[in-house]
């Protein structure tokens, strides 16, 4: 069963005075099955961020439909969007987006508190996740007191704690050193093995090579996709590099 | 590079940051304006020509000093907001290849533009408005004087000089900051990680204790003299306590809230409480300053306004009658009826010369002495009194002994006293004992505590409590005091004859009559038959009215001007606080939205934080004012103002007006805040 169905998505930005129109997404169609781990790759300006914003219900498409967890996103009312986002989506951002006024623990609780959960329930949910992510002894610290990798793990915990249908990750390794990157990708693979659907937008070939499927976007369209099949991460890495080279040298779809 | 490069760069910097620069320049202008006006008035020939103008001018000169010192502190403070925001820009310039010297040149031009602009604008506005200020002053003093528009060049020069120096100091200070920092630090100066605030129990509790002690002092003060001694101590304690409480106490309070999980992990409180901790830590000092400024304004305005509106009352209690004559007598023998009668004849004849019809006549002899009354014993010899007790002024009284015959005549009574019996009447403090023993003299039993007696100007003027003791006979009852000398060599007992009355003639005539009485008795005193007069003086209500108006009107006027300055300052602190918070909260606002808060929820949470942070200083100022009320009321007594209801009303009205003003400012600044916070997201 697909958890996310995107069809005929189109997004046109109009400049402030309405004279220039920029087509960020032309015609994007794809679907994601439950339990999949999908990477979306593309150059700067290819429309990745726009796509992610629409999937996150932070932006509205000009045309097309997005069905997430059996709900048509474009039809959800403005007031209910925030609650929908809270219940069905988990976010991991490049720059962590942790609130510096909260301890890591409180940062992780934030979506649950907004959903009106009691402390005991939140605490019960947090313990296994914190243990899995290896941040259980950092919970009382403030974001500025821990490393980038630790911050990102807290952000992952915040994304996981609501049991979301999909985790949306926007360049999650972008601000991490290589060791933290390895750890985080390892973590994503583990989470995915436990059945969590992950959708990750990334520039990094290494990050993408951990996914089961890679979508390539160019000029507002899905240009190409690669399935892992039986490949190891290293083989997949090679395949992705080849594809990117092809994309860069301007070859047409094979 | 062309010559105009740096000025242009500076100008565009100011324009780009107009949200920050506009209020800064306005403040500078306002300060220059106020300084010029007050300084010009303090040298104005128009003011000098007023009756009591000297008093006013010395008040105004004092006001000038206050504003100069305040400007220096306050402009430094507001400038620190500016330079914090600008550091990033300078960091960028630095990285793009500008040396620190180049940046200094930009800064120099910025200072020239903002400082020069505000000095010029403040000067022009000052010249325009000083006339209005002069009119207001003249009006407040109930005077009528012709006027012409004039420019006080000396004041203008003073103002320009003073503010040039202040701006120069600010410029040098900014240079110091820029010089000491590295480019990369400049670039990131705004987002250096901030330590989570720690709850400082010691400071918080100490603050509460100090404030509590100050409140206790203010409430338990017994009389005006004590009030004078303790007032400044209490003020300093309140200031220290307020700062400690706002800086540490508020963080402490939020921390306690955070410990209560039920309360804290609730959608309505979660975000507010945690960001409040940060706000408090960063703004504790600012909020405390707002609170102190607000309290100062309120105290100043309510006290000076009640003095001003109560000036007739005060005048009346200080000078109960149109003419107030007192003759101090050489000896107790000179106090006998026959001698007094010849003085009375003299005074009456002068009165009839002026056609004055004597009314409400107070005509009595009295013997007065200052002393300490403890457990019913009057000790007049200061040398045997414990010095510390004397300093506290707790039991010190001015005691007036009045013969029964004079009392009966004035009050139209037929009271009789046995030997050793007295009647007692006190003001400013009750006397509960049923006896009064003069140390080294007679002992009396109190036949009756009187409920009312005549008003007395000298008692009203005295800040210590007064006691009137009606005795059978001055000479026999005061044996123990007569002839004794005080440590300063004077007679301990002051003997005098009081002659006060209303006249029913014109004020000018009253003044003439008063002068005539004054002069005549001076001559008698110098003549061969002195009638036993040692010294005499006569005061008229009409003559003193203008000096009262000058004093009280001048205080009120200065109170208003200084209040405007302080309000200006408080508003600016609020504005900068909001704006700088807005920039900080911008990113937080975005994150919360991504994590699943609706705009409405965010706005609600921010609104409740703003409200709390905003109105806390106002409420605290209100509480300060409540506790300050009794002590200030006692201080006003020194100005012969005893009208508590009037003071209560002016206080309430001042507070209400201030609250309205404050709310308007809140609306304006919170709008600025929301524009910043949502501005980035809106596009």
Tab-separated table of N, CA, C and O in Angstrom, chain B residues 135-228:
chain	number	residue	atom	x	y	z
B	135	UNK	N	5.617	79.770	28.864
B	135	UNK	CA	4.215	80.104	29.102
B	135	UNK	C	3.623	79.184	30.158
B	135	UNK	O	2.926	79.620	31.073
B	136	UNK	N	3.909	77.887	29.990
B	136	UNK	CA	3.374	76.911	30.932
B	136	UNK	C	3.855	77.212	32.331
B	136	UNK	O	3.083	77.190	33.293
B	137	UNK	N	5.138	77.538	32.424
B	137	UNK	CA	5.719	77.833	33.733
B	137	UNK	C	5.050	79.045	34.367
B	137	UNK	O	4.667	79.022	35.539
B	138	UNK	N	4.884	80.091	33.554
B	138	UNK	CA	4.284	81.323	34.079
B	138	UNK	C	2.855	81.049	34.530
B	138	UNK	O	2.403	81.504	35.577
B	139	UNK	N	2.180	80.236	33.730
B	139	UNK	CA	0.803	79.888	34.045
B	139	UNK	C	0.724	79.100	35.344
B	139	UNK	O	-0.129	79.346	36.198
B	140	UNK	N	1.654	78.156	35.483
B	140	UNK	CA	1.669	77.335	36.693
B	140	UNK	C	1.895	78.201	37.923
B	140	UNK	O	1.385	77.937	38.999
B	141	UNK	N	2.652	79.271	37.733
B	141	UNK	CA	2.941	80.134	38.868
B	141	UNK	C	1.901	81.232	39.055
B	141	UNK	O	2.081	82.123	39.881
B	142	UNK	N	0.829	81.169	38.288
B	142	UNK	CA	-0.248	82.154	38.379
B	142	UNK	C	0.275	83.560	38.155
B	142	UNK	O	-0.110	84.493	38.838
B	143	UNK	N	1.187	83.700	37.236
B	143	UNK	CA	1.735	85.023	36.976
B	143	UNK	C	1.254	85.488	35.615
B	143	UNK	O	0.772	84.710	34.802
B	144	UNK	N	1.414	86.760	35.403
B	144	UNK	CA	0.990	87.319	34.133
B	144	UNK	C	2.113	88.225	33.660
B	144	UNK	O	2.446	89.201	34.313
B	145	UNK	N	2.712	87.877	32.556
B	145	UNK	CA	3.891	88.631	32.144
B	145	UNK	C	3.929	88.694	30.628
B	145	UNK	O	3.537	87.742	29.949
B	146	UNK	N	4.375	89.805	30.092
B	146	UNK	CA	4.525	89.897	28.636
B	146	UNK	C	5.744	89.103	28.212
B	146	UNK	O	6.697	88.976	28.952
B	147	UNK	N	5.688	88.614	26.993
B	147	UNK	CA	6.856	87.854	26.571
B	147	UNK	C	7.131	88.063	25.095
B	147	UNK	O	6.256	88.433	24.331
B	148	UNK	N	8.372	87.815	24.732
B	148	UNK	CA	8.763	87.861	23.330
B	148	UNK	C	9.564	86.613	23.039
B	148	UNK	O	10.142	86.020	23.934
B	149	UNK	N	9.563	86.230	21.769
B	149	UNK	CA	10.339	85.042	21.399
B	149	UNK	C	11.823	85.375	21.476
B	149	UNK	O	12.265	86.377	20.949
B	150	UNK	N	12.545	84.545	22.174
B	150	UNK	CA	13.968	84.833	22.289
B	150	UNK	C	14.758	83.543	22.175
B	150	UNK	O	14.253	82.460	22.422
B	151	UNK	N	15.984	83.686	21.772
B	151	UNK	CA	16.858	82.524	21.670
B	151	UNK	C	17.971	82.695	22.681
B	151	UNK	O	18.616	83.735	22.732
B	152	UNK	N	18.140	81.669	23.487
B	152	UNK	CA	19.222	81.750	24.455
B	152	UNK	C	20.449	81.094	23.850
B	152	UNK	O	20.575	79.878	23.822
B	153	UNK	N	21.330	81.950	23.315
B	153	UNK	CA	22.518	81.405	22.634
B	153	UNK	C	23.411	80.625	23.571
B	153	UNK	O	24.028	79.651	23.211
B	154	UNK	N	23.445	81.109	24.816
B	154	UNK	CA	24.310	80.437	25.763
B	154	UNK	C	23.834	79.006	26.008
B	154	UNK	O	24.621	78.066	26.027
B	155	UNK	N	22.495	78.849	26.157
B	155	UNK	CA	21.951	77.512	26.374
B	155	UNK	C	22.187	76.638	25.164
B	155	UNK	O	22.493	75.452	25.268
B	156	UNK	N	22.018	77.255	23.987
B	156	UNK	CA	22.195	76.503	22.753
B	156	UNK	C	23.631	75.977	22.674
B	156	UNK	O	23.867	74.810	22.338
B	157	UNK	N	24.549	76.857	23.022
B	157	UNK	CA	25.958	76.482	22.984
B	157	UNK	C	26.254	75.392	24.008
B	157	UNK	O	26.951	74.418	23.723
B	158	UNK	N	25.682	75.569	25.200
B	158	UNK	CA	25.854	74.563	26.244
B	158	UNK	C	25.357	73.206	25.777
B	158	UNK	O	26.031	72.197	25.920
B	159	UNK	N	24.120	73.211	25.226
B	159	UNK	CA	23.497	71.956	24.792
B	159	UNK	C	24.361	71.306	23.720
B	159	UNK	O	24.685	70.113	23.798
B	160	UNK	N	24.763	72.115	22.708
B	160	UNK	CA	25.556	71.558	21.618
B	160	UNK	C	26.867	70.987	22.152
B	160	UNK	O	27.261	69.866	21.811
B	161	UNK	N	27.512	71.732	23.030
B	161	UNK	CA	28.779	71.273	23.595
B	161	UNK	C	28.621	69.974	24.356
B	161	UNK	O	29.326	68.997	24.110
B	162	UNK	N	27.619	69.951	25.228
B	162	UNK	CA	27.401	68.769	26.064
B	162	UNK	C	27.151	67.532	25.207
B	162	UNK	O	27.774	66.481	25.403
B	163	UNK	N	26.249	67.682	24.226
B	163	UNK	CA	25.893	66.492	23.448
B	163	UNK	C	26.994	66.097	22.471
B	163	UNK	O	27.142	64.920	22.168
B	164	UNK	N	27.771	67.072	22.006
B	164	UNK	CA	28.936	66.715	21.195
B	164	UNK	C	29.865	65.814	22.000
B	164	UNK	O	30.366	64.808	21.504
B	165	UNK	N	30.069	66.180	23.248
B	165	UNK	CA	30.959	65.372	24.098
B	165	UNK	C	30.363	63.973	24.291
B	165	UNK	O	31.053	62.965	24.159
B	166	UNK	N	29.058	63.926	24.554
B	166	UNK	CA	28.422	62.616	24.762
B	166	UNK	C	28.566	61.755	23.508
B	166	UNK	O	28.933	60.578	23.576
B	167	UNK	N	28.291	62.348	22.346
B	167	UNK	CA	28.382	61.564	21.107
B	167	UNK	C	29.826	61.122	20.843
B	167	UNK	O	30.059	60.022	20.356
B	168	UNK	N	30.748	62.000	21.178
B	168	UNK	CA	32.150	61.638	21.000
B	168	UNK	C	32.497	60.426	21.869
B	168	UNK	O	33.141	59.477	21.418
B	169	UNK	N	32.026	60.445	23.109
B	169	UNK	CA	32.291	59.328	24.016
B	169	UNK	C	31.677	58.046	23.477
B	169	UNK	O	32.295	56.973	23.503
B	170	UNK	N	30.456	58.161	22.969
B	170	UNK	CA	29.786	56.978	22.415
B	170	UNK	C	30.579	56.438	21.227
B	170	UNK	O	30.806	55.232	21.089
B	171	UNK	N	31.037	57.355	20.383
B	171	UNK	CA	31.823	56.972	19.202
B	171	UNK	C	33.092	56.233	19.623
B	171	UNK	O	33.414	55.163	19.094
B	172	UNK	N	33.775	56.803	20.608
B	172	UNK	CA	35.017	56.171	21.073
B	172	UNK	C	34.735	54.790	21.645
B	172	UNK	O	35.487	53.849	21.422
B	173	UNK	N	33.629	54.672	22.339
B	173	UNK	CA	33.284	53.392	22.942
B	173	UNK	C	33.020	52.335	21.862
B	173	UNK	O	33.457	51.193	21.978
B	174	UNK	N	32.304	52.740	20.813
B	174	UNK	CA	32.033	51.796	19.725
B	174	UNK	C	33.334	51.390	19.046
B	174	UNK	O	33.545	50.220	18.726
B	175	UNK	N	34.210	52.377	18.855
B	175	UNK	CA	35.515	52.089	18.258
B	175	UNK	C	36.259	51.039	19.070
B	175	UNK	O	36.835	50.103	18.534
B	176	UNK	N	36.192	51.205	20.374
B	176	UNK	CA	36.871	50.286	21.272
B	176	UNK	C	36.347	48.866	21.031
B	176	UNK	O	37.106	47.908	20.948
B	177	UNK	N	35.023	48.756	20.921
B	177	UNK	CA	34.416	47.444	20.688
B	177	UNK	C	34.881	46.835	19.371
B	177	UNK	O	35.248	45.674	19.299
B	178	UNK	N	34.847	47.667	18.314
B	178	UNK	CA	35.212	47.182	16.991
B	178	UNK	C	36.684	46.778	16.988
B	178	UNK	O	37.063	45.744	16.460
B	179	UNK	N	37.484	47.604	17.638
B	179	UNK	CA	38.908	47.364	17.634
B	179	UNK	C	39.253	46.054	18.329
B	179	UNK	O	40.135	45.322	17.898
B	180	UNK	N	38.518	45.756	19.392
B	180	UNK	CA	38.870	44.606	20.211
B	180	UNK	C	38.384	43.288	19.620
B	180	UNK	O	38.741	42.229	20.094
B	181	UNK	N	37.577	43.347	18.564
B	181	UNK	CA	36.988	42.086	18.099
B	181	UNK	C	37.559	41.660	16.755
B	181	UNK	O	38.068	42.472	15.980
B	182	UNK	N	37.471	40.358	16.492
B	182	UNK	CA	37.961	39.825	15.226
B	182	UNK	C	36.817	39.807	14.214
B	182	UNK	O	35.658	39.720	14.599
B	183	UNK	N	37.174	39.876	12.920
B	183	UNK	CA	36.120	39.947	11.896
B	183	UNK	C	35.110	38.812	12.001
B	183	UNK	O	33.913	39.033	11.872
B	184	UNK	N	35.604	37.602	12.246
B	184	UNK	CA	34.688	36.470	12.238
B	184	UNK	C	33.726	36.557	13.417
B	184	UNK	O	32.564	36.206	13.328
B	185	UNK	N	34.251	37.149	14.528
B	185	UNK	CA	33.385	37.361	15.686
B	185	UNK	C	32.309	38.378	15.366
B	185	UNK	O	31.152	38.228	15.722
B	186	UNK	N	32.732	39.426	14.638
B	186	UNK	CA	31.768	40.454	14.263
B	186	UNK	C	30.649	39.840	13.447
B	186	UNK	O	29.480	40.116	13.626
B	187	UNK	N	31.058	38.950	12.526
B	187	UNK	CA	30.095	38.363	11.602
B	187	UNK	C	29.073	37.513	12.353
B	187	UNK	O	27.909	37.463	12.009
B	188	UNK	N	29.532	36.833	13.383
B	188	UNK	CA	28.628	35.905	14.066
B	188	UNK	C	28.174	36.418	15.412
B	188	UNK	O	27.571	35.693	16.175
B	189	UNK	N	28.436	37.698	15.685
B	189	UNK	CA	28.205	38.182	17.047
B	189	UNK	C	26.764	37.988	17.498
B	189	UNK	O	26.488	37.906	18.679
B	190	UNK	N	25.858	37.898	16.534
B	190	UNK	CA	24.474	37.813	16.961
B	190	UNK	C	24.049	36.416	17.373
B	190	UNK	O	23.104	36.244	18.123
B	191	UNK	N	24.716	35.405	16.806
B	191	UNK	CA	24.253	34.074	17.170
B	191	UNK	C	25.255	33.273	17.983
B	191	UNK	O	25.472	32.111	17.726
B	192	UNK	N	25.892	33.914	18.933
B	192	UNK	CA	26.727	33.122	19.822
B	192	UNK	C	25.806	32.372	20.771
B	192	UNK	O	24.805	32.896	21.223
B	193	UNK	N	26.172	31.110	21.014
B	193	UNK	CA	25.319	30.277	21.853
B	193	UNK	C	25.106	30.904	23.223
B	193	UNK	O	26.010	31.493	23.783
B	194	UNK	N	23.931	30.758	23.712
B	194	UNK	CA	23.644	31.377	24.989
B	194	UNK	C	23.459	30.307	26.045
B	194	UNK	O	22.779	29.327	25.841
B	195	UNK	N	24.111	30.536	27.166
B	195	UNK	CA	23.981	29.564	28.241
B	195	UNK	C	22.556	29.550	28.753
B	195	UNK	O	21.932	30.597	28.859
B	196	UNK	N	22.074	28.361	29.087
B	196	UNK	CA	20.748	28.340	29.693
B	196	UNK	C	20.826	29.048	31.030
B	196	UNK	O	21.764	28.830	31.788
B	197	UNK	N	19.881	29.927	31.293
B	197	UNK	CA	19.944	30.690	32.531
B	197	UNK	C	19.833	29.781	33.746
B	197	UNK	O	19.040	28.847	33.762
B	198	UNK	N	20.664	30.063	34.726
B	198	UNK	CA	20.587	29.290	35.966
B	198	UNK	C	19.799	30.091	36.981
B	198	UNK	O	19.919	31.307	37.055
B	199	UNK	N	19.009	29.394	37.720
B	199	UNK	CA	18.253	30.077	38.760
B	199	UNK	C	19.208	30.403	39.893
B	199	UNK	O	19.851	29.525	40.443
B	200	UNK	N	19.344	31.692	40.194
B	200	UNK	CA	20.233	32.091	41.273
B	200	UNK	C	19.419	32.353	42.539
B	200	UNK	O	18.848	33.412	42.734
B	201	UNK	N	19.407	31.318	43.379
B	201	UNK	CA	18.565	31.386	44.577
B	201	UNK	C	18.973	32.528	45.487
B	201	UNK	O	18.133	33.257	46.001
B	202	UNK	N	20.300	32.654	45.678
B	202	UNK	CA	20.768	33.624	46.671
B	202	UNK	C	20.340	35.036	46.276
B	202	UNK	O	19.733	35.758	47.065
B	203	UNK	N	20.639	35.392	45.007
B	203	UNK	CA	20.328	36.749	44.576
B	203	UNK	C	18.819	36.989	44.608
B	203	UNK	O	18.347	38.032	45.059
B	204	UNK	N	18.068	35.996	44.140
B	204	UNK	CA	16.617	36.139	44.104
B	204	UNK	C	16.032	36.380	45.484
B	204	UNK	O	15.253	37.315	45.692
B	205	UNK	N	16.439	35.549	46.425
B	205	UNK	CA	15.880	35.669	47.774
B	205	UNK	C	16.351	36.964	48.434
B	205	UNK	O	15.581	37.686	49.056
B	206	UNK	N	17.646	37.283	48.206
B	206	UNK	CA	18.188	38.522	48.763
B	206	UNK	C	17.400	39.723	48.250
B	206	UNK	O	17.073	40.641	49.008
B	207	UNK	N	17.106	39.693	46.942
B	207	UNK	CA	16.328	40.771	46.344
B	207	UNK	C	14.992	40.925	47.036
B	207	UNK	O	14.576	42.035	47.390
B	208	UNK	N	14.319	39.792	47.245
B	208	UNK	CA	13.010	39.831	47.881
B	208	UNK	C	13.120	40.370	49.305
B	208	UNK	O	12.299	41.179	49.742
B	209	UNK	N	14.184	39.943	50.006
B	209	UNK	CA	14.353	40.377	51.394
B	209	UNK	C	14.618	41.878	51.461
B	209	UNK	O	14.003	42.608	52.253
B	210	UNK	N	15.508	42.352	50.574
B	210	UNK	CA	15.837	43.786	50.580
B	210	UNK	C	14.602	44.618	50.273
B	210	UNK	O	14.308	45.610	50.941
B	211	UNK	N	13.852	44.147	49.273
B	211	UNK	CA	12.644	44.876	48.903
B	211	UNK	C	11.657	44.880	50.061
B	211	UNK	O	11.045	45.899	50.382
B	212	UNK	N	11.533	43.718	50.710
B	212	UNK	CA	10.626	43.608	51.843
B	212	UNK	C	11.019	44.561	52.967
B	212	UNK	O	10.175	45.228	53.555
B	213	UNK	N	12.332	44.665	53.210
B	213	UNK	CA	12.801	45.560	54.259
B	213	UNK	C	12.493	47.015	53.908
B	213	UNK	O	12.054	47.789	54.758
B	214	UNK	N	12.714	47.336	52.641
B	214	UNK	CA	12.439	48.705	52.200
B	214	UNK	C	10.952	49.015	52.389
B	214	UNK	O	10.583	50.084	52.881
B	215	UNK	N	10.113	48.065	52.032
B	215	UNK	CA	8.671	48.240	52.206
B	215	UNK	C	8.346	48.441	53.676
B	215	UNK	O	7.552	49.299	54.042
B	216	UNK	N	9.004	47.612	54.517
B	216	UNK	CA	8.731	47.683	55.948
B	216	UNK	C	9.094	49.067	56.481
B	216	UNK	O	8.325	49.688	57.213
B	217	UNK	N	10.256	49.558	56.056
B	217	UNK	CA	10.682	50.886	56.488
B	217	UNK	C	9.653	51.926	56.074
B	217	UNK	O	9.215	52.749	56.870
B	218	UNK	N	9.238	51.830	54.814
B	218	UNK	CA	8.332	52.835	54.270
B	218	UNK	C	7.008	52.850	55.029
B	218	UNK	O	6.432	53.910	55.265
B	219	UNK	N	6.556	51.675	55.415
B	219	UNK	CA	5.238	51.599	56.033
B	219	UNK	C	5.282	51.996	57.499
B	219	UNK	O	4.335	52.555	58.033
B	220	UNK	N	6.408	51.706	58.168
B	220	UNK	CA	6.437	51.909	59.611
B	220	UNK	C	6.989	53.263	60.025
B	220	UNK	O	7.078	53.555	61.207
B	221	UNK	N	7.382	54.070	59.060
B	221	UNK	CA	7.916	55.389	59.389
B	221	UNK	C	6.893	56.180	60.194
B	221	UNK	O	5.723	56.262	59.827
B	222	UNK	N	7.350	56.740	61.326
B	222	UNK	CA	6.407	57.391	62.210
B	222	UNK	C	6.168	58.860	61.909
B	222	UNK	O	5.061	59.342	61.973
B	223	UNK	N	7.221	59.605	61.574
B	223	UNK	CA	7.015	61.044	61.390
B	223	UNK	C	7.917	61.575	60.285
B	223	UNK	O	8.821	60.894	59.823
B	224	UNK	N	7.653	62.808	59.842
B	224	UNK	CA	8.349	63.344	58.668
B	224	UNK	C	9.857	63.336	58.774
B	224	UNK	O	10.545	63.068	57.795
B	225	UNK	N	10.385	63.617	59.957
B	225	UNK	CA	11.828	63.713	60.049
B	225	UNK	C	12.476	62.351	59.834
B	225	UNK	O	13.477	62.210	59.133
B	226	UNK	N	11.851	61.330	60.434
B	226	UNK	CA	12.321	59.972	60.187
B	226	UNK	C	12.220	59.671	58.701
B	226	UNK	O	13.089	59.035	58.120
B	227	UNK	N	11.108	60.106	58.105
B	227	UNK	CA	10.881	59.849	56.684
B	227	UNK	C	12.032	60.408	55.868
B	227	UNK	O	12.541	59.762	54.961
B	228	UNK	N	12.449	61.625	56.249
B	228	UNK	CA	13.528	62.269	55.503
B	228	UNK	C	14.807	61.450	55.605
B	228	UNK	O	15.513	61.229	54.625
